[in-house]
XYZ file of C-alpha atoms in Angstrom:
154
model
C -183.153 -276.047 90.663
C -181.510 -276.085 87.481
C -183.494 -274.532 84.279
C -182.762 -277.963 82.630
C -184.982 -279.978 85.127
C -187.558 -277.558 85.691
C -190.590 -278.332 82.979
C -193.368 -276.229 85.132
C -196.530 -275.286 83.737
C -194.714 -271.646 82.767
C -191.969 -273.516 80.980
C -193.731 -275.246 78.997
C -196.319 -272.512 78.257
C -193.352 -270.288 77.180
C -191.987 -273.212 75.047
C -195.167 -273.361 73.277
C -195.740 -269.412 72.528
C -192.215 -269.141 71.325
C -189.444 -266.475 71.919
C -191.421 -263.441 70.454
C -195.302 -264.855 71.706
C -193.737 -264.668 75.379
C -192.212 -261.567 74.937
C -196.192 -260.272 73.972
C -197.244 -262.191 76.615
C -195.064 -260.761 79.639
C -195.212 -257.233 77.924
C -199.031 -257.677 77.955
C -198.899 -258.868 82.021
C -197.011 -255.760 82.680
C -199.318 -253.453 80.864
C -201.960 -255.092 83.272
C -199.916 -254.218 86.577
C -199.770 -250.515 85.372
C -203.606 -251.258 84.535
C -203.805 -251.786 88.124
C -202.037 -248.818 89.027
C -203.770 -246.889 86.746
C -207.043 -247.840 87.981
C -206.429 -247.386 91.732
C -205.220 -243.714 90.460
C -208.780 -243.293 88.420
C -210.508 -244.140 91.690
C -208.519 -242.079 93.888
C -209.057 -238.960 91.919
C -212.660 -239.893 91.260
C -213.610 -240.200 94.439
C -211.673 -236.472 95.322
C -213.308 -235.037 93.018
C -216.660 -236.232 94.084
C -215.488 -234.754 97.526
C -215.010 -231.657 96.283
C -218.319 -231.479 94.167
C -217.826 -232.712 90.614
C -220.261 -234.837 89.351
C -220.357 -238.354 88.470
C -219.537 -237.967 84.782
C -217.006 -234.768 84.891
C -215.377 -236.691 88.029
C -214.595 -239.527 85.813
C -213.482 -237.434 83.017
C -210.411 -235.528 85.342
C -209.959 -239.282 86.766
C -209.436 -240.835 83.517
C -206.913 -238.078 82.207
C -204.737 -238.537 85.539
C -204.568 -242.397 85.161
C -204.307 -242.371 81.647
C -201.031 -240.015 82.482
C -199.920 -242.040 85.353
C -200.257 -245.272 82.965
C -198.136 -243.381 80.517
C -195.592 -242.882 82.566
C -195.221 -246.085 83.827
C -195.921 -247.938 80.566
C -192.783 -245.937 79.242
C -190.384 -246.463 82.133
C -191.223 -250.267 82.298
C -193.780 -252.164 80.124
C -192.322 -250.548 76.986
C -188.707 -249.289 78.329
C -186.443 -248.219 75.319
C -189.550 -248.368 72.750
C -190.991 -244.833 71.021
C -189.499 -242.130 69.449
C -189.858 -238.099 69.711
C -190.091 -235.822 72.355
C -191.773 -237.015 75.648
C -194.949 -234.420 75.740
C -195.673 -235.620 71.881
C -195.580 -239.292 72.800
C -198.041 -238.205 75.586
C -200.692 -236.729 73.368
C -200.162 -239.707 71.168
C -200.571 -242.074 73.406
C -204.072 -240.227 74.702
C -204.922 -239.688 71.133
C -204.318 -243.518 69.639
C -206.044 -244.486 73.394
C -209.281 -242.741 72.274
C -211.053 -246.171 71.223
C -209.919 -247.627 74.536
C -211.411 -244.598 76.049
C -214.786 -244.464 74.944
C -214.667 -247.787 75.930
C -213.905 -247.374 79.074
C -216.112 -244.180 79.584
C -218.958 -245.782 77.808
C -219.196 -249.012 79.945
C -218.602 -246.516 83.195
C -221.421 -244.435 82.194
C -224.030 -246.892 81.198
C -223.747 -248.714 84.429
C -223.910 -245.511 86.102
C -226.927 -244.413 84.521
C -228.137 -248.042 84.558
C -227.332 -249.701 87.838
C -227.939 -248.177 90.893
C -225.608 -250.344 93.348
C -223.114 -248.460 90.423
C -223.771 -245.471 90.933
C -223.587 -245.687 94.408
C -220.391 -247.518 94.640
C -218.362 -245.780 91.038
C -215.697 -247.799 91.493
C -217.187 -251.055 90.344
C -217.988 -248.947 87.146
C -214.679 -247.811 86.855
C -213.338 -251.411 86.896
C -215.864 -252.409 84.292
C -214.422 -249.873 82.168
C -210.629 -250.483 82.604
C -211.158 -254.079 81.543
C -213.264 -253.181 78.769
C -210.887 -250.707 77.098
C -207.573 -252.686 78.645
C -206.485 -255.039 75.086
C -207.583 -252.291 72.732
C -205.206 -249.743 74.972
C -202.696 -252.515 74.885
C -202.709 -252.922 71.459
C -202.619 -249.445 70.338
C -200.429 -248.372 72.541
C -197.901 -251.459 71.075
C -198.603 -250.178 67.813
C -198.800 -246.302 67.667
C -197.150 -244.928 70.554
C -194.357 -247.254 71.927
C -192.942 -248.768 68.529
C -189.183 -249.295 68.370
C -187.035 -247.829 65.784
C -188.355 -250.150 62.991
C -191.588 -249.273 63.549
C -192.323 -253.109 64.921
């Protein structure tokens, strides 16, 4: 099929948004894959560190610095490829730094449901998922605006 005759629900969205909206858009969706990523690496390494005897809380705190890494990593290889400037381990402590809000967003919805829902605190994960989501946009758009900027600072 032609792109002249197709006029899905896609097309049309993207003809709506504009050129620069979509771009946002689909830079967005990919931040939310390496969410994904990111969060299945949170749970991993909570739930070893629970094995080996950390706590709830200091679990989630070595959880959240891996996948905040991992997300990183992948946000610079693909959601913003060619975007930020400086040496890699400085972009890294910026990006933890600027992701601070998104943190204690994240950590804060994790803990009160911990501390506030047992079914939570027996199953963390569904605490850690409450948390990704709830410090995902603010991540997103710091992230955009601090730590992966291009050379004009857009």
């Amino acid at each position: 099929m032609s792109d002249q005759t197709y006029n899905g629900p896609l097309h049309r969205l993207a003809a709506r948004l504009g050129p620069a909206r979509t771009a946002t858009l689909m830079q967005f969706l990919r931040f939310g894959v390496v969410g994904t990523v990111g969060f299945v690496v949170d749970t991993a390494v909570l739930y070893a560190g629970l094995a080996l005897g950390l706590g709830l809380y200091s679990g989630r705190a070595v959880s959240y610095v891996a996948a905040a890494t991992t997300t990183w990593a992948l946000n610079r290889a693909w959601t913003f490829r060619g975007r930020g400037q400086g040496p890699v381990a400085r972009q890294w402590a910026l990006f933890l730094v600027v992701n601070l809000i998104g943190f204690a967003c994240n950590y804060g919805t994790y803990a009160a449901l911990v501390a506030g829902v047992p079914a939570v605190a027996e199953h963390p994960v569904i605490g850690v998922a409450a948390g990704a989501l709830a410090g995902m946009v603010g991540n997103f758009l710091l992230s955009r605006r601090y730590v992966f900027v291009d050379g004009n600072g857009a």
